[in-house]
């Protein structure tokens, strides 16, 4: 009875809201560029990820949206080459191919190859080192907004969490950024049931968006979802059966909620 009277209507409402947002994306749009930089002809957004394929598995809706914005240039900073299984060189090439699907050029993809930042779920990266790497890119590229993981890293991977810790460390302590306006956002982690509820999580994503005036929500329409799928297919070495299921059921292929760090 509870299923019929409560859960089913919520799921139907979520599907309806998803369709509505696909056709009326302005409902959930908020400015993420600092006000004083809105006059820039070309804004610059930086994504900080931990491994090749993170950009597809977690940030695809945002990247798909930004690929259609002619006034925004995107840089992808990947903090490791994904060499946990010894396939780092292969994964670097896959990342470059996948990025093309989001309108990125090889020059806008930075892959860090540092022994102190290995692809290792048991290794906690040094936050100050990550902060320095990110800060250098932000300064050189005159970056206006940064997107990365949150403190739970979506999947709980230590490298994802370390990316967040490093970006947060930079945002809160950098002396070089003291007189520069840079908005920093963290991709919100949700519980397991919501994580694998696909578009049926839309109603909760909208709720989180309206609950905070500084939060952001990006929704991938069918074209954006297709871009994410096509990009992920370039990561051939990572296409295990469970990742194929992830592409169908994960809400992160359709929805990205962000909270503001700084």
Coordinates of C-alpha atoms in Angstrom, one line a residue:
X1 CA 0.0 0.0 0.0
X2 CA 2.8 2.4 0.9
X3 CA 4.5 1.6 -2.4
X4 CA 1.3 2.4 -4.4
X5 CA 0.4 5.6 -2.5
X6 CA 3.8 7.2 -1.9
X7 CA 6.8 5.7 -3.7
X8 CA 5.1 5.2 -7.1
X9 CA 3.9 8.9 -7.3
X10 CA 7.4 10.1 -6.3
X11 CA 9.0 8.1 -9.1
X12 CA 6.4 9.2 -11.6
X13 CA 6.9 12.8 -10.6
X14 CA 10.7 12.4 -10.9
X15 CA 10.4 11.1 -14.4
X16 CA 8.0 14.0 -15.3
X17 CA 10.4 16.6 -13.8
X18 CA 13.3 15.1 -15.8
X19 CA 11.3 15.5 -19.1
X20 CA 10.4 19.0 -18.1
X21 CA 14.0 20.0 -17.4
X22 CA 15.1 18.6 -20.7
X23 CA 12.7 20.9 -22.5
X24 CA 12.9 23.8 -20.0
X25 CA 16.5 23.7 -18.6
X26 CA 16.2 27.3 -17.5
X27 CA 14.2 26.2 -14.5
X28 CA 17.3 24.9 -12.8
X29 CA 19.9 27.2 -14.2
X30 CA 22.1 29.4 -11.9
X31 CA 25.1 31.5 -12.7
X32 CA 28.4 29.8 -11.6
X33 CA 30.8 32.4 -12.9
X34 CA 31.8 35.1 -10.3
X35 CA 29.7 38.3 -10.9
X36 CA 32.8 40.4 -11.5
X37 CA 33.9 38.1 -14.3
X38 CA 30.6 37.9 -16.2
X39 CA 31.8 40.5 -18.6
X40 CA 34.7 38.3 -19.9
X41 CA 34.2 37.3 -23.5
X42 CA 35.6 33.9 -22.8
X43 CA 35.1 32.3 -19.4
X44 CA 37.3 29.5 -18.2
X45 CA 36.1 26.4 -16.3
X46 CA 38.4 23.8 -14.8
X47 CA 37.4 20.2 -13.9
X48 CA 39.7 18.4 -11.4
X49 CA 39.4 14.6 -11.5
X50 CA 41.5 11.7 -10.2
X51 CA 41.5 9.2 -13.0
X52 CA 40.8 8.8 -16.7
X53 CA 37.1 8.0 -17.1
X54 CA 36.0 10.1 -14.0
X55 CA 35.0 12.8 -16.4
X56 CA 32.5 10.5 -18.1
X57 CA 31.3 8.5 -15.1
X58 CA 30.6 11.4 -12.8
X59 CA 30.7 14.8 -14.6
X60 CA 29.2 14.0 -18.0
X61 CA 26.0 16.1 -17.6
X62 CA 28.0 19.2 -16.7
X63 CA 30.5 18.7 -19.5
X64 CA 27.8 18.1 -22.0
X65 CA 26.1 21.3 -21.0
X66 CA 29.3 23.4 -21.1
X67 CA 30.2 21.9 -24.5
X68 CA 27.2 23.9 -25.9
X69 CA 28.3 27.2 -24.3
X70 CA 30.3 29.1 -26.9
X71 CA 31.4 31.6 -24.2
X72 CA 33.0 29.0 -22.0
X73 CA 36.4 27.2 -22.4
X74 CA 36.9 24.0 -20.5
X75 CA 40.1 22.5 -19.1
X76 CA 40.2 19.0 -17.7
X77 CA 42.9 18.3 -15.1
X78 CA 43.3 14.6 -14.3
X79 CA 45.6 14.1 -11.3
X80 CA 46.8 10.6 -12.3
X81 CA 47.1 8.6 -15.5
X82 CA 45.2 5.7 -14.0
X83 CA 48.1 3.3 -13.7
X84 CA 46.8 1.1 -10.9
X85 CA 46.7 -1.9 -13.2
X86 CA 49.8 -0.9 -15.2
X87 CA 47.7 0.5 -18.1
X88 CA 48.5 4.2 -17.5
X89 CA 49.7 4.9 -21.0
X90 CA 46.7 3.3 -22.6
X91 CA 44.3 5.2 -20.3
X92 CA 46.0 8.5 -21.1
X93 CA 45.2 7.9 -24.8
X94 CA 41.7 6.9 -24.0
X95 CA 41.1 10.0 -22.0
X96 CA 42.3 12.2 -24.9
X97 CA 39.9 10.4 -27.3
X98 CA 37.0 10.6 -24.8
X99 CA 37.5 14.3 -24.2
X100 CA 36.9 15.0 -27.9
X101 CA 33.3 14.0 -27.4
X102 CA 32.8 16.9 -25.0
X103 CA 34.4 19.4 -27.4
X104 CA 37.8 19.4 -25.7
X105 CA 41.1 19.5 -27.6
X106 CA 44.3 17.7 -26.5
X107 CA 45.7 21.1 -25.4
X108 CA 42.8 21.5 -22.9
X109 CA 43.4 18.1 -21.2
X110 CA 46.2 18.0 -18.5
X111 CA 47.2 14.6 -17.2
X112 CA 49.5 14.6 -14.2
X113 CA 52.1 11.9 -14.1
X114 CA 53.6 12.2 -10.6
X115 CA 54.8 9.3 -8.5
X116 CA 53.4 11.1 -5.4
X117 CA 49.9 11.0 -7.0
X118 CA 49.5 7.3 -7.9
X119 CA 46.2 5.6 -8.9
X120 CA 45.8 3.7 -5.7
X121 CA 42.6 3.4 -3.6
X122 CA 44.7 2.8 -0.5
X123 CA 46.9 5.8 -1.0
X124 CA 45.9 9.2 0.5
X125 CA 47.4 12.0 -1.6
X126 CA 49.0 15.0 0.1
X127 CA 46.4 17.8 0.0
X128 CA 49.1 20.5 -0.2
X129 CA 50.6 18.9 -3.3
X130 CA 47.2 18.6 -5.0
X131 CA 46.4 22.2 -4.1
X132 CA 49.7 23.4 -5.7
X133 CA 49.1 21.4 -8.9
X134 CA 45.5 22.8 -9.2
X135 CA 46.5 26.3 -8.2
X136 CA 49.2 26.5 -10.9
X137 CA 46.6 25.6 -13.6
X138 CA 44.1 28.1 -12.1
X139 CA 46.6 30.9 -12.2
X140 CA 48.0 30.2 -15.7
X141 CA 44.6 29.8 -17.2
X142 CA 42.8 32.6 -15.4
X143 CA 40.2 30.1 -14.3
X144 CA 36.8 31.4 -13.2
X145 CA 35.2 28.3 -11.8
X146 CA 36.4 24.9 -10.6
X147 CA 34.4 21.6 -10.4
X148 CA 35.6 18.5 -8.5
X149 CA 34.4 15.8 -6.1
X150 CA 33.1 16.3 -2.6
X151 CA 34.4 14.9 0.7
X152 CA 32.9 11.5 0.0
X153 CA 34.2 11.3 -3.5
X154 CA 30.9 9.8 -4.9
X155 CA 32.3 6.3 -4.8
X156 CA 34.4 6.7 -1.7
X157 CA 37.6 6.3 -3.6
X158 CA 40.5 7.8 -1.6
X159 CA 41.9 9.5 -4.7
X160 CA 38.6 11.2 -5.4
X161 CA 38.4 12.4 -1.8
X162 CA 42.0 13.6 -2.0
X163 CA 41.1 15.7 -5.1
X164 CA 38.4 17.4 -3.1
X165 CA 40.7 18.0 -0.1
X166 CA 43.4 19.5 -2.3
X167 CA 41.0 21.8 -4.2
X168 CA 39.4 22.9 -0.9
X169 CA 42.9 23.5 0.6
X170 CA 43.7 25.7 -2.4
X171 CA 40.4 27.6 -2.2
X172 CA 40.7 28.4 1.5
X173 CA 44.4 29.0 1.9
X174 CA 45.9 30.2 -1.4
X175 CA 47.6 33.5 -1.1
X176 CA 47.8 33.9 -4.9
X177 CA 44.0 33.5 -5.2
X178 CA 43.3 36.1 -2.5
X179 CA 42.6 38.8 -5.0
X180 CA 41.1 36.7 -7.7
X181 CA 37.5 35.6 -7.9
X182 CA 37.2 31.8 -8.5
X183 CA 34.1 29.9 -7.6
X184 CA 34.7 26.3 -6.5
X185 CA 32.1 23.6 -6.5
X186 CA 31.9 20.0 -5.2
X187 CA 29.9 17.3 -6.8
X188 CA 27.5 16.0 -4.2
X189 CA 27.6 12.3 -3.2
X190 CA 24.2 10.6 -2.7
X191 CA 23.3 7.3 -1.1
X192 CA 23.4 4.0 -3.0
X193 CA 19.7 3.8 -3.7
X194 CA 19.6 7.3 -5.2
X195 CA 22.9 6.8 -7.0
X196 CA 21.5 4.0 -9.1
X197 CA 18.0 5.4 -9.7
X198 CA 18.8 7.1 -13.0
X199 CA 16.3 9.9 -13.9
X200 CA 14.1 8.8 -11.0
X201 CA 16.3 10.8 -8.7
X202 CA 15.4 14.1 -10.4
X203 CA 12.9 15.1 -7.8
X204 CA 15.5 14.8 -5.0
X205 CA 18.1 16.6 -7.2
X206 CA 15.7 19.5 -7.7
X207 CA 15.0 19.5 -3.9
X208 CA 18.7 19.8 -3.2
X209 CA 19.0 22.6 -5.8
X210 CA 16.2 24.7 -4.4
X211 CA 17.3 24.1 -0.8
X212 CA 20.5 26.1 -1.2
X213 CA 20.8 29.3 -3.2
X214 CA 24.5 28.6 -3.9
X215 CA 24.0 25.1 -5.2
X216 CA 24.0 24.1 -8.9
X217 CA 22.1 21.4 -10.9
X218 CA 23.0 20.2 -14.4
X219 CA 20.7 17.8 -16.2
X220 CA 21.7 15.9 -19.3
X221 CA 18.9 15.6 -21.9
X222 CA 19.0 12.7 -24.3
X223 CA 21.7 14.4 -26.4
X224 CA 23.8 15.1 -23.4
X225 CA 23.4 11.5 -22.1
X226 CA 24.4 10.2 -25.5
X227 CA 27.5 12.4 -25.4
X228 CA 28.4 10.9 -22.0
X229 CA 27.9 7.3 -23.3
X230 CA 29.9 7.9 -26.5
X231 CA 32.8 9.4 -24.5
X232 CA 32.8 6.5 -22.0
X233 CA 33.0 4.0 -24.9
X234 CA 36.4 5.5 -25.7
X235 CA 37.6 4.1 -22.3
X236 CA 37.7 0.6 -23.8
X237 CA 40.1 -0.8 -21.1
X238 CA 37.5 0.1 -18.4
X239 CA 34.3 -1.2 -20.0
X240 CA 33.7 -4.1 -17.6
X241 CA 30.1 -5.4 -17.4
X242 CA 29.3 -3.6 -14.2
X243 CA 30.4 -0.2 -15.7
X244 CA 28.0 -0.9 -18.7
X245 CA 25.2 -1.3 -16.1
X246 CA 26.4 1.9 -14.4
X247 CA 26.0 3.9 -17.7
X248 CA 22.3 2.9 -17.7
X249 CA 21.3 3.2 -14.1
X250 CA 23.6 5.8 -12.5
X251 CA 22.0 9.2 -11.8
X252 CA 25.4 10.7 -12.4
X253 CA 24.9 10.1 -16.1
X254 CA 21.8 12.3 -16.0
X255 CA 22.2 14.6 -13.0
X256 CA 24.9 16.6 -11.3
X257 CA 24.3 18.5 -8.1
X258 CA 27.0 20.7 -6.7
X259 CA 27.5 22.6 -3.5
X260 CA 29.8 25.6 -3.3
X261 CA 33.1 25.2 -1.4
X262 CA 34.3 28.7 -1.0

